[in-house]
Coordinates of C-alpha atoms in Angstrom, one line a residue:
X21 CA 0.0 0.0 0.0
X22 CA 1.3 3.4 -1.0
X23 CA 1.7 6.1 1.6
X24 CA -0.7 8.4 -0.2
X25 CA -3.3 5.7 -1.3
X26 CA -6.8 5.8 0.1
X27 CA -6.4 2.1 1.1
X28 CA -3.7 3.0 3.5
X29 CA -5.8 5.7 5.1
X30 CA -8.8 3.4 5.5
X31 CA -6.6 0.6 7.0
X32 CA -5.0 2.9 9.5
X33 CA -8.5 4.4 10.4
X34 CA -9.8 0.8 11.0
X35 CA -6.8 -0.1 13.1
X36 CA -7.3 3.1 15.2
X37 CA -11.0 2.3 15.7
X38 CA -10.1 -1.3 16.7
X39 CA -7.6 -0.1 19.2
X40 CA -10.2 2.3 20.8
X41 CA -12.6 -0.6 21.0
X42 CA -10.0 -2.9 22.5
X43 CA -9.0 -0.3 25.1
X44 CA -12.6 0.0 26.2
X45 CA -12.9 -3.8 26.4
X46 CA -9.7 -4.5 28.4
X47 CA -9.8 -1.4 30.7
X48 CA -11.8 -3.1 33.5
X49 CA -9.1 -5.9 33.6
X50 CA -6.4 -3.2 34.0
X51 CA -8.3 -1.3 36.7
X52 CA -6.4 -2.6 39.8
X53 CA -3.4 -0.9 41.4
X54 CA -0.8 -3.6 40.5
X55 CA 2.4 -2.6 38.7
X56 CA 1.6 -4.7 35.6
X57 CA -1.9 -3.3 35.5
X58 CA -0.5 0.3 35.6
X59 CA 2.0 -0.5 32.9
X60 CA -0.8 -2.2 30.9
X61 CA -3.0 0.9 31.1
X62 CA -0.1 3.2 29.9
X63 CA 0.7 0.8 27.0
X64 CA -2.9 0.6 26.0
X65 CA -3.4 4.4 26.0
X66 CA -0.1 4.9 24.2
X67 CA -0.8 2.4 21.4
X68 CA -4.3 3.9 21.0
X69 CA -3.1 7.4 20.7
X70 CA -0.3 6.5 18.3
X71 CA -2.7 4.7 15.9
X72 CA -5.2 7.6 16.0
X73 CA -2.4 10.1 15.3
X74 CA -1.0 7.9 12.5
X75 CA -4.5 7.7 10.9
X76 CA -5.0 11.5 11.0
X77 CA -1.4 12.1 9.8
X78 CA -1.9 9.7 6.9
X79 CA -5.2 11.3 5.9
X80 CA -3.6 14.7 6.0
X81 CA -0.7 13.6 3.9
X82 CA -2.9 11.9 1.4
X83 CA -4.8 15.2 1.0
X84 CA -1.8 17.5 0.8
X85 CA 0.9 15.1 -0.4
X86 CA 3.7 16.3 1.9
X87 CA 5.5 13.0 1.3
X88 CA 4.8 10.9 -1.8
X89 CA 6.1 7.5 -0.6
X90 CA 7.2 5.6 2.4
X91 CA 10.8 6.0 1.2
X92 CA 10.4 9.8 1.3
X93 CA 8.9 9.7 4.7
X94 CA 12.0 7.9 6.1
X95 CA 14.5 9.9 4.0
X96 CA 15.2 7.3 1.3
X97 CA 15.3 9.3 -1.9
X98 CA 15.4 7.9 -5.4
X99 CA 19.0 8.4 -6.7
X100 CA 18.8 6.2 -9.8
X101 CA 22.1 6.5 -11.7
X102 CA 22.1 8.4 -14.9
X103 CA 24.4 6.7 -17.5
X104 CA 23.0 8.3 -20.7
X105 CA 22.5 12.0 -21.3
X106 CA 21.5 12.2 -25.0
X107 CA 18.7 14.5 -26.0
X108 CA 15.4 12.9 -26.9
X109 CA 14.4 15.3 -29.7
X110 CA 11.8 18.1 -29.8
X111 CA 8.9 15.9 -28.9
X112 CA 6.0 15.4 -31.2
X113 CA 2.2 15.9 -30.8
X114 CA 1.7 12.5 -29.3
X115 CA 3.1 10.9 -26.1
X116 CA 6.6 12.2 -25.3
X117 CA 8.8 11.0 -28.0
X118 CA 11.5 8.6 -26.7
X119 CA 11.1 9.2 -23.0
X120 CA 10.9 5.6 -22.4
X121 CA 14.4 5.2 -23.7
X122 CA 16.9 4.2 -21.0
X123 CA 18.7 7.2 -19.7
X124 CA 16.3 9.8 -21.0
X125 CA 16.2 13.0 -18.9
X126 CA 12.4 13.0 -18.9
X127 CA 10.7 9.7 -18.1
X128 CA 7.1 8.6 -17.7
X129 CA 5.9 8.2 -14.1
X130 CA 3.0 6.6 -12.5
X131 CA -0.2 8.6 -12.5
X132 CA -1.6 7.7 -9.1
X133 CA -1.4 11.3 -7.9
X134 CA -2.5 12.7 -11.2
X135 CA -5.6 10.5 -11.3
X136 CA -6.7 12.1 -8.0
X137 CA -6.6 15.7 -9.4
X138 CA -9.9 17.1 -10.4
X139 CA -10.5 19.4 -13.4
X140 CA -7.7 18.2 -15.6
X141 CA -8.2 18.3 -19.4
X142 CA -9.8 15.3 -21.0
X143 CA -10.6 14.3 -24.5
X144 CA -8.6 15.2 -27.6
X145 CA -5.3 16.8 -26.6
X146 CA -5.4 19.1 -29.7
X147 CA -8.7 20.6 -28.3
X148 CA -8.2 20.6 -24.5
X149 CA -4.5 20.1 -23.9
X150 CA -3.0 17.4 -21.7
X151 CA -1.2 17.0 -18.4
X152 CA 1.5 14.4 -18.2
X153 CA 3.1 12.7 -15.1
X154 CA 6.8 12.4 -15.5
X155 CA 10.0 12.3 -13.5
X156 CA 12.9 14.6 -14.2
X157 CA 16.5 13.2 -14.1
X158 CA 19.2 15.6 -13.1
X159 CA 22.2 15.0 -15.3
X160 CA 24.6 17.1 -13.1
X161 CA 23.0 16.6 -9.7
X162 CA 21.7 13.0 -9.8
X163 CA 18.3 14.3 -8.5
X164 CA 15.2 12.4 -9.5
X165 CA 12.1 14.6 -9.1
X166 CA 8.5 14.0 -10.0
X167 CA 6.7 16.6 -12.1
X168 CA 3.4 17.3 -13.9
X169 CA 3.7 18.9 -17.3
X170 CA 0.7 20.8 -18.8
X171 CA 0.8 21.0 -22.6
X172 CA -1.7 23.5 -24.2
X173 CA -3.9 22.4 -27.1
X174 CA -1.7 24.3 -29.6
X175 CA 1.2 22.0 -28.7
X176 CA -0.6 19.2 -30.5
X177 CA -2.0 21.2 -33.5
X178 CA -0.4 21.1 -36.9
X179 CA -0.4 24.9 -37.3
X180 CA 2.0 25.1 -34.3
X181 CA 4.1 22.0 -35.1
X182 CA 7.3 24.2 -35.7
X183 CA 6.8 26.3 -32.6
X184 CA 8.7 26.2 -29.4
X185 CA 6.6 27.4 -26.4
X186 CA 7.2 29.6 -23.4
X187 CA 7.5 27.8 -20.1
X188 CA 6.3 28.6 -16.6
X189 CA 7.9 26.4 -13.9
X190 CA 5.6 26.3 -10.8
X191 CA 7.2 25.4 -7.5
X192 CA 5.4 24.1 -4.4
X193 CA 6.1 25.2 -0.9
X194 CA 7.7 23.1 1.8
X195 CA 7.0 20.2 2.4
X196 CA 4.4 20.4 -0.4
X197 CA 4.2 18.3 -3.5
X198 CA 3.2 18.6 -7.2
X199 CA -0.2 17.3 -6.1
X200 CA -0.7 20.5 -4.1
X201 CA 0.1 22.6 -7.2
X202 CA -2.3 20.6 -9.4
X203 CA -5.2 20.0 -6.9
X204 CA -5.1 22.9 -4.4
X205 CA -3.4 25.7 -6.3
X206 CA -5.0 24.5 -9.6
X207 CA -2.1 25.9 -11.7
X208 CA -2.8 23.9 -14.9
X209 CA -6.6 24.3 -14.7
X210 CA -6.4 28.1 -14.3
X211 CA -3.8 28.3 -17.0
X212 CA -6.0 26.3 -19.3
X213 CA -9.0 28.5 -18.7
X214 CA -7.0 31.7 -19.3
X215 CA -5.5 30.3 -22.5
X216 CA -8.9 29.1 -23.8
X217 CA -10.4 32.6 -23.2
X218 CA -7.5 34.3 -25.0
X219 CA -6.1 36.1 -21.9
X220 CA -3.0 34.0 -21.9
X221 CA -0.8 32.9 -24.9
X222 CA -0.1 29.1 -25.3
X223 CA 2.3 28.2 -22.6
X224 CA 3.7 25.0 -21.1
X225 CA 3.4 24.8 -17.4
X226 CA 5.8 22.5 -15.4
X227 CA 4.7 21.7 -11.8
X228 CA 7.6 20.5 -9.7
X229 CA 8.7 20.5 -6.0
X230 CA 11.9 22.1 -4.9
X231 CA 12.2 19.6 -2.0
X232 CA 14.7 17.4 -3.8
X233 CA 16.1 15.7 -0.7
X234 CA 13.0 15.1 1.5
X235 CA 12.4 15.6 4.4
X236 CA 15.1 18.3 4.3
X237 CA 14.1 21.8 3.2
X238 CA 17.0 23.0 1.0
X239 CA 15.4 26.4 0.1
X240 CA 16.7 26.0 -3.5
X241 CA 20.3 26.4 -2.3
X242 CA 23.3 24.5 -3.5
X243 CA 24.3 23.1 -0.1
X244 CA 28.1 22.7 0.3
X245 CA 28.6 18.9 0.4
X246 CA 24.9 18.4 0.2
X247 CA 21.9 18.6 -2.2
X248 CA 22.4 20.9 -5.2
X249 CA 18.9 22.2 -5.5
X250 CA 19.7 25.5 -7.4
X251 CA 21.8 23.6 -10.0
X252 CA 18.9 21.2 -10.5
X253 CA 16.3 23.9 -11.0
X254 CA 18.5 26.3 -13.0
X255 CA 20.4 23.8 -15.1
X256 CA 19.2 20.2 -15.0
X257 CA 15.5 21.0 -15.3
X258 CA 15.7 23.3 -18.3
X259 CA 18.1 20.9 -20.1
X260 CA 15.7 18.0 -19.4
X261 CA 12.7 19.9 -20.6
X262 CA 14.5 21.0 -23.8
X263 CA 15.5 17.4 -24.5
X264 CA 11.9 16.2 -24.5
X265 CA 9.5 19.1 -25.3
X266 CA 9.3 21.9 -27.8
X267 CA 10.2 24.6 -25.3
X268 CA 11.8 28.0 -25.8
X269 CA 15.6 28.1 -26.0
X270 CA 16.0 31.7 -25.0
X271 CA 15.7 32.9 -21.4
X272 CA 12.9 35.4 -22.3
X273 CA 10.7 32.3 -22.8
X274 CA 11.2 31.1 -19.3
X275 CA 9.5 32.1 -16.0
X276 CA 9.3 30.6 -12.5
X277 CA 6.6 31.0 -9.9
X278 CA 5.7 29.5 -6.5
X279 CA 3.9 30.0 -3.2
X280 CA 5.4 30.3 0.3
X281 CA 9.0 28.9 0.2
X282 CA 8.4 28.0 -3.5
X283 CA 7.8 31.8 -4.1
X284 CA 11.0 32.5 -2.2
X285 CA 12.8 30.1 -4.5
X286 CA 11.3 31.8 -7.6
X287 CA 12.7 35.1 -6.6
X288 CA 16.1 33.6 -5.8
X289 CA 16.3 31.8 -9.1
X290 CA 15.4 34.9 -11.2
X291 CA 17.8 37.2 -9.4
X292 CA 20.6 34.7 -9.1
X293 CA 20.1 33.0 -12.5
X294 CA 18.7 35.7 -14.8
X295 CA 20.2 34.0 -17.9
X296 CA 17.8 31.1 -17.2
X297 CA 14.6 32.7 -15.8
X298 CA 13.8 36.3 -16.8
X299 CA 10.4 36.4 -15.0
X300 CA 9.3 35.3 -11.5
X301 CA 6.1 35.5 -9.5
X302 CA 6.2 34.9 -5.8
X303 CA 3.1 34.4 -3.7
X304 CA 3.8 35.1 0.0
X305 CA 7.6 34.7 -0.2
X306 CA 10.4 35.4 2.1
X307 CA 13.3 37.5 0.9
X308 CA 16.1 35.9 2.9
X309 CA 17.2 32.3 3.3
X310 CA 17.9 31.3 6.8
X311 CA 19.0 28.1 8.6
X312 CA 16.3 26.4 10.7
X313 CA 15.6 22.9 12.1
X314 CA 14.1 21.8 8.7
X315 CA 17.0 23.1 6.6
X316 CA 20.1 22.2 8.7
X317 CA 23.3 24.0 7.7
X318 CA 22.6 25.4 4.2
X319 CA 25.7 27.5 3.8
X320 CA 28.5 25.4 5.3
X321 CA 31.3 26.7 7.5
X322 CA 34.5 28.4 6.9
X323 CA 35.4 31.9 5.5
X324 CA 32.9 31.8 2.6
X325 CA 29.8 31.2 4.8
X326 CA 29.1 34.9 5.3
X327 CA 29.4 35.5 1.6
X328 CA 26.9 32.7 0.8
X329 CA 24.5 33.9 3.4
X330 CA 24.5 37.4 2.1
X331 CA 24.1 36.3 -1.5
X332 CA 20.8 34.6 -0.6
X333 CA 19.5 37.7 1.0
X334 CA 17.6 39.5 -1.8
X335 CA 17.6 42.9 0.0
X336 CA 21.4 42.6 0.4
X337 CA 21.7 41.7 -3.3
X338 CA 19.7 44.8 -4.4
X339 CA 22.0 47.0 -2.3
X340 CA 25.4 45.5 -3.1
X341 CA 25.3 43.6 -6.4
X342 CA 24.4 44.6 -10.0
X343 CA 20.6 44.5 -10.4
X344 CA 19.6 41.8 -12.9
X345 CA 17.3 42.7 -15.9
X346 CA 14.4 40.6 -14.8
X347 CA 10.7 41.1 -14.1
X348 CA 9.3 39.9 -10.8
X349 CA 5.8 39.9 -9.2
X350 CA 5.3 39.7 -5.4
X351 CA 2.0 39.1 -3.6
X352 CA 1.2 39.6 0.0
X353 CA -2.0 40.5 1.9
X354 CA -2.0 43.7 3.9
X355 CA -3.9 42.1 6.7
X356 CA -3.7 38.4 7.7
X357 CA -0.1 37.7 6.5
X358 CA 3.1 38.6 8.3
X359 CA 5.3 39.6 5.4
X360 CA 3.6 42.7 4.1
X361 CA 6.1 45.1 5.5
X362 CA 9.0 43.1 4.0
X363 CA 7.2 43.0 0.7
X364 CA 6.7 46.7 0.6
X365 CA 10.4 47.2 1.5
X366 CA 11.4 44.9 -1.4
X367 CA 9.2 46.7 -3.9
X368 CA 10.8 50.0 -2.9
X369 CA 14.3 48.6 -3.2
X370 CA 13.9 47.4 -6.7
X371 CA 15.6 49.6 -9.4
X372 CA 16.1 49.5 -13.1
X373 CA 16.8 47.4 -15.1
X374 CA 14.8 45.2 -12.8
X375 CA 11.0 45.5 -12.9
X376 CA 8.5 44.8 -10.2
X377 CA 4.8 44.3 -10.0
X378 CA 2.6 43.5 -7.0
X379 CA -0.6 41.9 -5.8
X380 CA -1.5 43.4 -2.4
X381 CA -5.0 42.4 -1.4
X382 CA -6.5 43.9 1.8
X383 CA -7.3 40.6 3.4
X384 CA -5.8 37.1 3.0
X385 CA -3.9 34.3 4.8
X386 CA -0.9 32.1 4.2
X387 CA -3.1 29.4 2.5
X388 CA -4.4 28.0 -0.8
X389 CA -7.6 30.0 -0.9
X390 CA -5.6 33.3 -0.9
X391 CA -3.1 32.0 -3.5
X392 CA -5.9 30.7 -5.8
X393 CA -7.4 34.2 -5.8
X394 CA -4.0 35.6 -6.9
X395 CA -3.2 32.9 -9.5
X396 CA -5.2 34.3 -12.5
X397 CA -3.6 37.7 -12.2
X398 CA -0.1 36.3 -11.5
X399 CA -0.3 33.9 -14.5
X400 CA -1.6 36.5 -16.9
X401 CA 1.1 39.0 -15.8
X402 CA 3.8 36.4 -16.1
X403 CA 2.7 35.4 -19.6
X404 CA 2.8 39.0 -20.8
X405 CA 6.6 39.0 -20.0
X406 CA 7.3 35.8 -22.0
X407 CA 8.0 35.7 -25.7
X408 CA 6.1 33.5 -28.1
X409 CA 6.7 32.0 -30.6
X410 CA 10.3 30.8 -29.9
X411 CA 11.4 28.8 -33.0
X412 CA 14.3 29.6 -35.3
X413 CA 13.1 26.8 -37.7
X414 CA 10.3 29.2 -38.8
X415 CA 13.0 31.0 -41.0
X416 CA 13.2 27.9 -43.1
X417 CA 9.4 27.7 -43.6
X418 CA 8.4 31.2 -44.7
X419 CA 4.9 30.0 -45.6
X420 CA 4.3 29.0 -42.0
X421 CA 2.3 31.7 -40.3
X422 CA 3.2 32.2 -36.6
X423 CA 1.3 34.1 -33.9
X424 CA 2.7 37.5 -33.0
X425 CA 5.3 37.7 -30.2
X426 CA 4.3 39.3 -26.9
X427 CA 6.2 42.5 -26.0
X428 CA 7.8 43.4 -22.7
X429 CA 7.1 46.4 -20.5
X430 CA 9.5 49.3 -20.4
X431 CA 12.4 49.0 -18.0
X432 CA 11.7 50.2 -14.5
X433 CA 8.0 49.5 -14.8
X434 CA 6.2 49.1 -11.5
X435 CA 2.6 48.0 -11.3
X436 CA 0.0 46.8 -9.0
X437 CA -2.0 43.7 -10.1
X438 CA -5.6 43.1 -9.1
X439 CA -5.8 39.9 -7.0
X440 CA -8.4 37.4 -8.1
X441 CA -9.2 39.2 -11.3
X442 CA -8.7 37.8 -14.8
X443 CA -6.3 40.5 -15.9
X444 CA -3.4 42.3 -14.2
X445 CA -4.2 46.0 -14.1
X446 CA -1.1 48.4 -13.9
X447 CA -2.0 51.4 -11.7
X448 CA 1.3 53.2 -11.7
X449 CA 4.4 53.3 -13.8
X450 CA 7.7 55.0 -13.0
X451 CA 11.4 54.7 -13.6
X452 CA 13.6 53.7 -10.7

C-alpha cells in the first residue's frame, strides 16, 4: 500500500478504531493498582493514541501530499544512476517521443497522484491540452524529481508544429508536492482557462517540487557537500525539458513561480540565474534564506559562509550587487499575513533594469484560498513577460504563419496587479 493511497488511510483508520474498542474492552481488567496493570494501562493508552495520530497524519498527507512515498517519509530518496544524457528530440504531438528510452532525462511516471486531481483536461489533446506525469532526471546533480507537465492544445496542433513554447515552472512550498500545485493551487486548470479565453498565450506549465532531498528543506540552495537544488532547477530541469519538449531556447521564454517557500525560490532563481529565468512570480515569499531545524546548515562553514548567506539575502543583493534585468511579481496580503512590511520594502528597493509588479489584497492568509485568488492575475502577468513564438526553424518555412510575439514592458516599470481578477491592471508606472 502506498503512503498516499486511500487504502492506507482506511486501513489505519480501521486499526485506530479497533484499538479504541480494544481499550474499552480491556480497561476493567487493568483497573487494579498492581504494577503490571498500571504499565498495561499506559501501554494501551499509548498504542491507541499512536494509531489515532497515525491515521490522522496519513489522511492529512494523502490530501496535501507532503510525502509521496514511504521512502520519502523515512528519508530514502530515489537516486537512480544516470548513464546516458543524450537529448530525446523536440517531442511530437503524441506521447513524449522517446522518453521511455533508457537514460532519458524526462521519463514517464505513475499517474496515481495525477488520477486524483480534479478538473484536468480530458478528450482530444489538440482541443483541450494534456497533463503528463513524468520524472525529471538531473544530469549534473543526480536528483530524480516527479513533475506534472501541462501542454496546451496548440502544442498538438499542426499549425504550431514548428513552434517552441514559453515555459512557466511552478514550485510548491515546503514540504508540499506537485499534487498541491495541481489540486489545491490548480495551476494547470487556471492556465488552461486563461488560454482558452484568449487572456494568456499558449504556454507549457511544469509543476515540480523544490524539495529534492526530503524531508530536508534546502530552500533552493546548493548546499556545500549536500543537495544541489539550485543547480537542479537552474540547469538540470531546463536541459531535461528542452530534451523532450518543444520549449523556448531563449531565457525570455522562461518564467518561474511559486507559493510560500516556492515563491522565495522563484525570486532567488530569477535574481541569481537571470540567464535562465527572466520572469518570476512569488506568492507570500520570504526575501532571505535562513537556517532552521528543517534546513540544517545550508551554507556550510569556513570563510565563505558569510558571503553565501549574504548572496541569498535578496535585499542585500539589491543594495550591493548589480541588479539583474528581470521582471518579478510579489504578492502579500495587507492584513492576515506577516510579510507585508518586508514585501513593501522589497518593492521600494527594486531599481532599473529590474521591474517589479505587486498583488496586495486587503485581506488574506498564508493558505491556498488566498493563493488561488491571486493565480489568474499572476499567470496573466507572467505570460505577458514571456516571448512566443520561440522557434528559429520558422525561418526555413516562410509560408508557416506564426502568432505575433508578446512584447515586454518598459524598464523600470512598477505595477499593482488586481488579486483574483482575470487580468493584471497596472495602476502606476515610474522609472527607478
